[in-house]
Coordinates of C-alpha atoms in Angstrom, one line a residue:
Chain A
M1 CA 115.0 23.8 101.6
T2 CA 116.0 23.8 105.2
Q3 CA 114.7 26.0 108.0
Y4 CA 116.4 25.3 111.3
A5 CA 114.5 26.5 114.3
I6 CA 113.8 25.8 117.9
V7 CA 110.5 24.9 119.5
T8 CA 109.9 25.5 123.2
D9 CA 107.3 23.6 125.1
L10 CA 106.3 26.3 127.5
N11 CA 104.3 23.9 129.7
R12 CA 107.7 22.3 130.4
C13 CA 109.7 25.4 130.8
V14 CA 110.4 26.0 134.5
G15 CA 112.1 29.4 134.1
C16 CA 115.5 28.1 135.3
M17 CA 117.3 30.4 132.8
G18 CA 119.7 27.6 132.0
C19 CA 119.3 28.6 128.3
T20 CA 120.3 32.1 129.0
V21 CA 123.4 31.1 131.0
A22 CA 124.4 28.4 128.5
C23 CA 124.2 30.8 125.7
K24 CA 126.3 33.4 127.5
V25 CA 128.9 30.8 128.4
A26 CA 129.1 29.1 125.0
N27 CA 129.2 32.3 123.0
G28 CA 131.1 34.6 125.3
V29 CA 128.2 37.1 125.2
E30 CA 129.1 40.5 126.6
V31 CA 127.6 41.8 129.9
G32 CA 124.5 43.7 129.0
S33 CA 123.8 41.7 125.8
Y34 CA 121.3 38.9 125.8
W35 CA 121.3 36.6 122.8
E36 CA 118.8 34.6 124.8
K37 CA 116.6 35.9 127.6
L38 CA 113.7 34.6 129.5
L39 CA 110.6 36.7 130.1
R40 CA 108.0 35.9 132.6
I41 CA 104.5 36.5 131.2
G42 CA 102.1 37.0 134.0
P43 CA 100.6 36.3 136.5
T44 CA 97.4 37.2 134.7
R45 CA 93.8 36.5 135.5
K46 CA 92.3 33.3 134.1
P47 CA 89.1 33.7 132.1
N48 CA 87.1 32.2 134.9
Y49 CA 88.8 34.4 137.5
V50 CA 86.9 34.5 140.8
H51 CA 89.5 34.3 143.5
T52 CA 93.0 35.7 143.7
N53 CA 94.3 32.2 143.2
D54 CA 92.8 32.1 139.7
V55 CA 95.9 33.3 137.9
E56 CA 98.3 31.8 135.4
M57 CA 101.7 32.5 134.0
Y58 CA 104.4 31.1 131.8
Y59 CA 108.0 31.7 130.9
L60 CA 109.0 32.8 127.4
P61 CA 112.5 32.4 126.1
I62 CA 113.3 35.1 123.5
H63 CA 116.1 35.0 121.0
C64 CA 116.6 35.5 117.3
Q65 CA 113.6 34.1 115.5
H66 CA 115.6 33.4 112.3
C67 CA 112.7 34.9 110.3
L68 CA 111.7 33.8 106.9
N69 CA 111.6 37.4 105.7
A70 CA 114.1 38.8 108.1
P71 CA 113.9 42.6 108.3
C72 CA 117.4 42.8 109.6
V73 CA 118.6 41.3 106.3
S74 CA 116.5 43.7 104.3
V75 CA 117.8 46.9 106.0
C76 CA 121.5 45.9 106.3
P77 CA 123.4 48.2 104.0
T78 CA 126.5 45.9 103.8
G79 CA 124.8 42.6 103.4
A80 CA 126.5 41.4 106.6
S81 CA 123.2 40.0 107.8
K82 CA 122.4 37.0 105.6
K83 CA 119.8 34.4 105.4
M84 CA 121.8 31.2 105.1
D85 CA 120.9 28.0 103.2
D86 CA 120.0 26.3 106.5
G87 CA 117.4 28.9 107.2
T88 CA 119.3 30.7 109.9
V89 CA 120.1 34.4 109.9
Q90 CA 123.8 35.0 110.5
I91 CA 126.0 38.1 110.7
D92 CA 129.3 38.3 108.8
K93 CA 131.3 40.2 111.3
E94 CA 134.0 41.1 108.7
Q95 CA 131.4 43.0 106.7
C96 CA 129.4 44.5 109.5
I97 CA 130.1 48.2 110.0
G98 CA 128.2 48.5 113.2
C99 CA 125.6 51.0 111.9
Q100 CA 123.0 49.3 114.1
A101 CA 120.3 49.8 111.4
C102 CA 119.3 46.2 112.1
V103 CA 118.8 46.8 115.8
P104 CA 115.6 48.8 115.6
A105 CA 114.6 46.9 112.5
C106 CA 114.2 43.7 114.5
P107 CA 110.7 43.4 115.9
Y108 CA 112.0 41.4 118.9
G109 CA 114.9 43.5 120.1
V110 CA 117.4 40.6 120.0
R111 CA 120.3 42.2 118.3
Y112 CA 123.0 43.9 120.3
L113 CA 126.1 45.9 119.4
N114 CA 129.2 44.3 120.9
E115 CA 131.0 47.4 122.2
T116 CA 134.3 45.7 122.1
T117 CA 134.3 44.6 118.5
N118 CA 131.8 47.2 117.3
V119 CA 129.8 44.8 115.3
V120 CA 126.2 43.6 115.9
E121 CA 125.7 40.2 117.3
K122 CA 122.8 37.9 118.0
C123 CA 121.8 34.2 118.5
T124 CA 123.5 32.1 115.8
L125 CA 121.6 28.8 116.7
C126 CA 125.1 27.7 117.7
E127 CA 125.9 27.0 114.0
Q128 CA 129.4 26.0 115.0
L129 CA 128.0 23.1 117.0
V130 CA 125.1 22.3 114.7
E131 CA 127.5 22.0 111.7
Q132 CA 129.2 19.1 113.6
G133 CA 125.9 17.4 114.5
G134 CA 125.5 18.9 117.9
L135 CA 122.6 20.9 119.3
P136 CA 122.4 24.6 120.3
Q137 CA 123.6 25.0 123.9
C138 CA 120.2 26.4 125.0
V139 CA 118.6 23.2 123.9
E140 CA 121.4 21.1 125.3
Q141 CA 121.3 22.7 128.7
C142 CA 117.6 23.2 129.1
G143 CA 116.7 22.3 132.7
G144 CA 113.1 21.3 131.9
R145 CA 113.9 19.5 128.7
A146 CA 111.5 22.0 127.1
R147 CA 113.5 23.1 124.0
F148 CA 114.0 21.1 120.8
F149 CA 115.9 21.8 117.7
G150 CA 115.3 20.7 114.1
D151 CA 114.3 21.5 110.6
L152 CA 110.9 23.3 110.4
D153 CA 110.3 21.8 107.0
K154 CA 110.2 18.3 108.5
G155 CA 107.7 19.2 111.2
I156 CA 108.2 20.2 114.8
E157 CA 107.5 16.6 115.9
T158 CA 111.0 15.7 114.6
F159 CA 112.8 18.3 116.5
E160 CA 115.4 16.8 118.8
A161 CA 116.8 17.3 122.3
P162 CA 119.4 15.4 124.3
A163 CA 118.3 12.2 125.9
I164 CA 121.2 11.0 128.0
Q165 CA 121.4 7.3 128.3
Y166 CA 124.1 5.6 130.1
D167 CA 125.8 2.2 129.8
M168 CA 125.0 1.0 133.3
D169 CA 127.8 -1.5 133.4
R170 CA 129.0 -0.9 137.0
E171 CA 131.6 -3.6 136.7
S172 CA 133.5 -1.7 134.2
A173 CA 136.8 -0.1 135.4
D174 CA 136.2 3.0 133.4
H175 CA 133.5 5.0 135.1
S176 CA 134.1 8.2 133.2
Y177 CA 131.2 10.3 132.0
E178 CA 132.4 10.2 128.5
S179 CA 132.5 6.4 128.5
Q180 CA 129.0 6.0 129.9
Q181 CA 127.2 8.6 127.8
Q182 CA 125.5 7.2 124.8
G183 CA 124.7 10.6 123.3
C184 CA 121.1 9.8 122.4
R185 CA 118.4 12.1 121.2
V186 CA 114.7 12.3 122.0
T187 CA 112.2 14.0 119.7
L188 CA 109.4 16.4 120.6
G189 CA 106.9 13.9 119.2
E190 CA 108.3 11.2 121.6
L191 CA 108.6 13.3 124.7
A192 CA 106.0 16.1 124.7
E193 CA 102.4 15.8 126.0
P194 CA 99.8 15.9 123.3
Y195 CA 99.1 19.2 121.8
A196 CA 96.8 20.7 119.1
D197 CA 97.8 22.8 116.2
S198 CA 96.1 25.7 118.0
D199 CA 98.5 25.3 120.8
V200 CA 101.5 26.2 118.6
Y201 CA 102.3 29.9 118.5
T202 CA 104.9 32.3 117.2
L203 CA 105.8 35.7 118.4
D204 CA 104.0 38.6 116.8
D205 CA 104.4 38.4 113.0
A206 CA 104.8 41.8 111.3
G207 CA 105.2 40.0 107.9
N208 CA 108.7 38.8 108.8
G209 CA 107.7 35.2 109.4
P210 CA 109.4 34.1 112.7
A211 CA 110.6 30.6 112.4
V212 CA 110.7 29.8 116.2
R213 CA 107.7 28.0 117.6
Y214 CA 106.2 27.9 121.1
I215 CA 103.8 25.3 122.4
L216 CA 101.4 26.5 125.1
R217 CA 98.5 24.4 126.4
N218 CA 95.7 25.3 128.7
R219 CA 96.8 28.9 129.1
E220 CA 96.1 32.1 127.2
W221 CA 98.9 33.1 124.8
K222 CA 99.6 36.7 125.3
D223 CA 100.2 38.6 122.1
G224 CA 102.0 41.9 122.0
V225 CA 105.1 40.6 123.9
S226 CA 108.1 42.5 122.7
F227 CA 111.1 44.3 123.5
A228 CA 112.3 47.8 123.3
Chain B
M1 CA 112.4 52.0 122.4
I2 CA 114.6 55.1 122.8
A3 CA 115.0 57.5 120.0
Q4 CA 117.9 56.7 117.7
W5 CA 119.3 60.3 117.8
P6 CA 122.0 59.9 115.2
L7 CA 119.5 58.5 112.8
V8 CA 117.0 61.3 113.6
I9 CA 119.5 64.1 113.2
A10 CA 120.9 62.6 110.0
S11 CA 117.4 62.2 108.5
V12 CA 116.4 65.7 109.4
C13 CA 119.6 67.2 107.9
L14 CA 119.3 65.1 104.7
A15 CA 115.6 66.0 104.1
W16 CA 116.3 69.6 104.9
G17 CA 119.4 69.8 102.7
A18 CA 117.6 68.0 99.8
G19 CA 114.6 70.3 100.2
L20 CA 116.8 73.4 100.1
F21 CA 118.7 72.2 97.1
A22 CA 115.5 71.5 95.2
S23 CA 114.2 75.0 96.2
L24 CA 117.5 76.5 94.9
C25 CA 117.1 74.6 91.6
A26 CA 113.5 75.7 91.3
A27 CA 114.5 79.3 91.9
S28 CA 117.1 78.9 89.1
L29 CA 114.5 77.5 86.7
A30 CA 112.2 80.4 87.5
G31 CA 114.9 83.0 87.3
R32 CA 114.2 84.1 90.9
A33 CA 116.4 85.4 93.7
P34 CA 119.8 85.4 91.9
R35 CA 121.6 86.9 94.9
A36 CA 120.4 84.1 97.2
R37 CA 121.5 81.2 95.1
I38 CA 125.1 80.8 96.1
G39 CA 124.3 81.2 99.8
A40 CA 121.5 78.7 99.5
W41 CA 123.9 76.3 97.8
V42 CA 126.4 76.6 100.6
V43 CA 123.8 75.9 103.3
A44 CA 122.3 73.0 101.3
V45 CA 125.7 71.3 100.9
I46 CA 126.5 71.8 104.6
L47 CA 123.3 70.2 105.5
L48 CA 123.8 67.3 103.2
L49 CA 127.4 66.8 104.5
A50 CA 126.0 67.0 108.1
G51 CA 123.6 64.2 107.3
A52 CA 126.4 62.1 105.8
L53 CA 128.5 62.8 108.9
G54 CA 125.7 61.8 111.1
F55 CA 125.5 58.4 109.3
M56 CA 129.3 58.0 109.6
L57 CA 129.3 58.8 113.3
R58 CA 126.7 56.1 113.7
T59 CA 128.9 53.4 112.2
S60 CA 131.6 51.9 114.2
H61 CA 133.9 50.7 111.5
W62 CA 135.0 53.6 109.3
D63 CA 137.5 51.4 107.6
R64 CA 134.6 49.4 106.1
L65 CA 132.4 52.4 105.2
F66 CA 132.3 51.6 101.6
N67 CA 130.7 48.2 102.5
S68 CA 127.6 50.4 102.9
F69 CA 127.1 50.3 99.2
A70 CA 127.1 46.6 98.9
H71 CA 123.5 45.7 99.5
L72 CA 121.5 47.6 96.9
A73 CA 118.1 46.5 98.2
S74 CA 118.8 48.1 101.5
P75 CA 117.0 51.4 102.0
I76 CA 120.1 52.7 103.7
T77 CA 122.3 51.9 100.7
Q78 CA 119.8 53.5 98.4
E79 CA 119.8 56.6 100.6
L80 CA 123.6 56.8 100.5
I81 CA 123.7 56.3 96.7
C82 CA 121.1 59.1 96.3
L83 CA 123.1 61.3 98.7
V84 CA 126.3 60.8 96.6
I85 CA 124.2 61.6 93.4
V86 CA 122.8 64.8 94.9
I87 CA 126.2 66.0 96.1
A88 CA 127.5 65.3 92.6
L89 CA 124.6 67.3 91.2
A90 CA 125.3 70.1 93.6
L91 CA 128.9 70.2 92.3
V92 CA 127.6 70.2 88.7
Y93 CA 125.3 73.1 89.7
L94 CA 128.2 75.1 91.1
V95 CA 130.3 74.6 88.1
A96 CA 127.5 75.6 85.8
Y97 CA 126.7 78.6 88.0
R98 CA 130.3 79.8 87.8
R99 CA 130.6 79.2 84.0
S100 CA 127.3 80.9 83.1
E101 CA 127.7 83.7 85.6
G102 CA 124.7 82.7 87.7
E103 CA 122.4 81.4 85.0
V104 CA 122.3 77.7 85.4
P105 CA 121.0 75.7 82.5
A106 CA 117.6 74.3 82.9
P107 CA 118.5 70.6 82.6
V108 CA 121.0 71.0 85.5
S109 CA 118.3 72.6 87.7
A110 CA 115.8 70.0 86.7
A111 CA 118.2 67.1 87.4
G112 CA 118.9 68.7 90.8
I113 CA 115.2 68.8 91.7
A114 CA 114.7 65.2 90.6
G115 CA 117.8 64.0 92.5
A116 CA 116.7 65.9 95.7
A117 CA 113.2 64.4 95.4
L118 CA 114.7 60.9 95.1
L119 CA 116.9 61.5 98.1
V120 CA 113.9 62.6 100.2
V121 CA 112.0 59.4 99.2
T122 CA 114.9 57.3 100.4
V123 CA 115.2 59.3 103.6
G124 CA 111.6 58.5 104.3
R125 CA 112.1 54.8 103.5
S126 CA 115.2 54.4 105.7
A127 CA 114.3 56.6 108.6
I128 CA 111.0 54.9 109.3
V129 CA 112.5 51.4 109.3
P130 CA 110.4 49.9 106.5
A131 CA 111.2 46.3 107.1
T132 CA 108.6 45.7 109.8
T133 CA 106.1 48.4 108.7
P134 CA 103.0 47.7 106.7
A135 CA 103.1 48.8 103.1
L136 CA 100.8 51.7 103.7
G137 CA 103.0 52.7 106.6
Q138 CA 106.0 52.9 104.3
V139 CA 104.1 55.1 101.8
M140 CA 102.9 57.3 104.6
A141 CA 106.5 57.6 105.9
V142 CA 107.7 58.7 102.5
V143 CA 104.9 61.2 102.3
A144 CA 105.8 62.6 105.7
A145 CA 109.4 63.0 104.7
C146 CA 108.4 64.7 101.5
G147 CA 106.1 67.0 103.3
A148 CA 108.8 67.9 105.8
A149 CA 111.3 68.6 102.9
F150 CA 108.7 70.7 101.1
A151 CA 108.3 72.8 104.2
L152 CA 112.0 73.0 105.2
G153 CA 113.3 73.7 101.7
P154 CA 111.4 76.8 100.6
M155 CA 111.5 78.2 104.1
S156 CA 115.2 77.9 104.2
F157 CA 115.6 79.5 100.7
E158 CA 113.3 82.4 101.8
L159 CA 115.5 82.9 104.8
V160 CA 118.7 83.0 102.8
A161 CA 117.0 85.3 100.3
G162 CA 115.8 87.6 103.0
I163 CA 119.3 87.8 104.5
T164 CA 121.1 88.3 101.2
D165 CA 118.6 90.7 99.6
R166 CA 117.3 92.9 102.3
Q167 CA 116.0 95.5 99.8
S168 CA 113.5 93.1 98.4
R169 CA 110.0 93.0 99.8
K170 CA 108.9 90.2 97.6
T171 CA 109.2 86.5 98.5
A172 CA 111.8 84.6 96.5
L173 CA 109.6 81.7 95.7
G174 CA 106.2 83.2 95.8
A175 CA 103.9 81.4 98.2
F176 CA 105.9 78.2 98.2
S177 CA 107.2 78.5 101.7
A178 CA 103.6 78.9 102.9
I179 CA 102.4 76.1 100.7
G180 CA 105.2 73.9 101.9
G181 CA 104.4 74.8 105.5
G182 CA 100.8 73.8 104.9
V183 CA 101.8 70.5 103.2
G184 CA 104.2 69.8 106.0
A185 CA 101.5 70.3 108.6
L186 CA 99.1 68.1 106.8
T187 CA 101.6 65.3 106.3
T188 CA 102.8 65.4 109.9
A189 CA 99.3 65.2 111.2
G190 CA 98.4 62.6 108.6
Y191 CA 101.3 60.3 109.5
L192 CA 100.7 60.5 113.2
A193 CA 97.0 59.9 112.6
Y194 CA 97.8 56.9 110.5
L195 CA 100.2 55.5 113.2
Q196 CA 97.6 56.0 115.8
A197 CA 94.9 54.1 113.8
A198 CA 97.3 51.3 112.7
R199 CA 98.6 50.7 116.2
S200 CA 95.1 50.8 117.7
A201 CA 93.9 48.2 115.3
A202 CA 96.9 46.0 116.0
V203 CA 97.0 43.0 118.3
V204 CA 97.7 45.1 121.4
G205 CA 94.3 46.6 121.0
T206 CA 92.5 43.3 121.2
G207 CA 92.8 42.9 124.9
R208 CA 95.0 39.9 124.7
G209 CA 98.1 41.8 125.2
V210 CA 100.5 41.3 128.1
E211 CA 99.1 42.7 131.3
F212 CA 101.9 41.9 133.7
G213 CA 105.3 40.4 133.3
V214 CA 109.0 40.7 134.1
D215 CA 112.1 40.9 132.0
P216 CA 114.8 39.7 134.3
T217 CA 117.4 41.5 132.2
R218 CA 115.7 44.8 133.1
P219 CA 113.9 44.0 136.4
Q220 CA 113.2 47.6 137.2
A221 CA 111.6 48.4 133.8
S222 CA 107.9 48.5 134.1
I223 CA 105.8 46.9 131.4
A224 CA 104.7 49.3 128.8
T225 CA 101.0 50.1 128.7
K226 CA 99.0 49.8 125.6
A227 CA 98.9 53.6 125.5
S228 CA 102.7 53.9 125.2
L229 CA 102.6 52.2 121.8
L230 CA 100.3 54.9 120.4
P231 CA 101.6 58.4 119.3
F232 CA 98.7 60.0 121.1
G233 CA 99.0 57.9 124.2
G234 CA 101.3 57.7 127.2
E235 CA 104.4 59.7 127.3
C236 CA 104.4 60.4 123.5
L237 CA 101.2 62.4 123.7
P238 CA 102.8 65.8 124.3
L239 CA 105.5 65.1 121.7
A240 CA 102.9 64.2 119.1
I241 CA 100.9 67.2 119.9
A242 CA 104.0 69.4 119.8
A243 CA 105.0 67.9 116.4
I244 CA 101.6 68.9 114.9
G245 CA 101.5 72.2 116.8
C246 CA 105.0 73.2 115.6
A247 CA 104.1 72.3 112.0
V248 CA 100.9 74.3 112.1
L249 CA 102.7 77.3 113.6
A250 CA 105.4 77.0 111.0
F251 CA 102.7 77.2 108.3
A252 CA 101.3 80.3 110.1
F253 CA 104.6 82.1 110.3
A254 CA 105.4 81.2 106.7
L255 CA 102.0 82.5 105.6
A256 CA 102.5 85.7 107.5
A257 CA 105.9 86.1 105.9
C258 CA 104.4 85.7 102.4
R259 CA 101.7 88.3 103.1
K260 CA 103.9 90.8 104.7
G261 CA 106.8 90.5 102.3
V262 CA 110.2 89.1 103.2
R263 CA 110.7 89.3 106.9
P264 CA 113.7 87.1 107.9
A265 CA 112.5 86.9 111.5
L266 CA 109.2 85.4 110.5
V267 CA 110.7 83.0 108.1
A268 CA 113.4 82.0 110.6
M269 CA 110.7 81.3 113.1
A270 CA 108.8 79.2 110.6
L271 CA 111.9 77.2 109.8
V272 CA 112.9 76.5 113.4
L273 CA 109.3 75.3 114.1
A274 CA 109.4 73.1 111.0
V275 CA 112.7 71.5 112.0
V276 CA 111.4 70.9 115.5
S277 CA 108.2 69.3 114.1
F278 CA 110.0 66.8 111.8
T279 CA 112.5 65.9 114.6
L280 CA 109.6 65.3 117.0
L281 CA 107.8 63.2 114.4
L282 CA 110.8 60.9 114.1
V283 CA 111.3 60.8 117.9
V284 CA 107.6 59.7 118.3
F285 CA 108.1 57.0 115.8
F286 CA 111.0 55.5 117.7
M287 CA 109.5 55.9 121.1
T288 CA 106.3 54.1 120.1
G289 CA 108.4 51.1 118.9
T290 CA 109.4 50.2 115.4
A291 CA 107.6 46.9 115.2
G292 CA 104.7 47.1 112.7
A293 CA 102.6 44.8 114.8
G294 CA 102.6 47.5 117.6
A295 CA 103.8 45.1 120.3
A296 CA 104.0 45.9 124.0
A297 CA 107.4 46.6 125.3
F298 CA 109.0 45.8 128.6

């Protein structure tokens, strides 16, 4: 069984919003809809707060969590929202009637009605790219190399992100980007700083089982982050 | 989140129409208020069709409307199927009424009551977004919907009976409008109390919730306080109190109508208050957020 997901190392995330922009560009997301958005959590006082400098914060990218028991799939009257074999939740736009029952059903507020096509849309984990062996654009374009994509069933250490390596043959006549890029990948296990199991979090779970993971070290994870 | 008004209005109309149709069938079984039946039937069908229209207006692709019956496990699909069944039962009732000159056979009336009850259960399940609500919350939501229908149905029937039979000084359904009003008040208060307790016990109450943050997509939206997730906290407090207050007043007016004989004005007042109460209950649910974990909202 496959469960594709994304893990974000929040200690690496710099809040550049490259993920948000990349998603908008890659998927043609409408103005006002945010398949991927970045929240800033904090600044909040550290447990040992004494001085005003004793504060901490982190950035939190939010998108469809591709839940194991997705409530949007349960409530959809047409079956347009489906849990696919690869573990992602996708919307069949030919079946969707735009009733928006799934919009309040989602605990994370990541579904939006496209007012042009009148169907509901959300993060697809760039299935059109993943099918061809690529990576979701938010992972591909992450400015801090904080996001990794893979199969949750194989462990988050195996999740991958781009690792650009170049053929540094400067004598070659062909200096194009395409000829130099080797298209390598790096895994979370190879790149990330050590973390404990207690450093791995999910968004609030109301029984829906969000698949997306977040790593946060040396800061207090704030529960109750959501989205109206 | 903001109230989903098409869903709220459709749910109120469906519960109201189902309650009235069940009351009509109950009156037929008991042989009460023969003059009020056809009028009650018309009002019930109008309410049911209004609920259906509310759902249709919510969808954006009318050409695919019948896709709504595809996913049988969806509470909304179940609600639509029950609605179709109840409308069919209403038509059967009308045919039986005309054929038997007002004396509808008991099986038809019994089927009408059962169908209406089933519709109200599905309204409760679909209106309160069960997917992210704890199991007890789903049960409480169904109870709240049934309580509202039990209040709205008999009160509506009494009003129609009061208008169509001004000579009578007896209530059409005995004390059922008052009993229904009492049940409605209890279920309204009970559901809001449950929501308060459940949300208070949720993560946001542990002190680890978000204290400060920014959503760049809505930079001017302030972070919701913990109180805003509770029905009796924040901006929902007056609405929650109004919901209970209206339900109690509806019960009081219905009780007065029962004791003083049929007074359309008293019953109408009770009915209006009961409608407002159920509407506010649904609005409070949406405004406090639909996530079962009771999360903070930017």
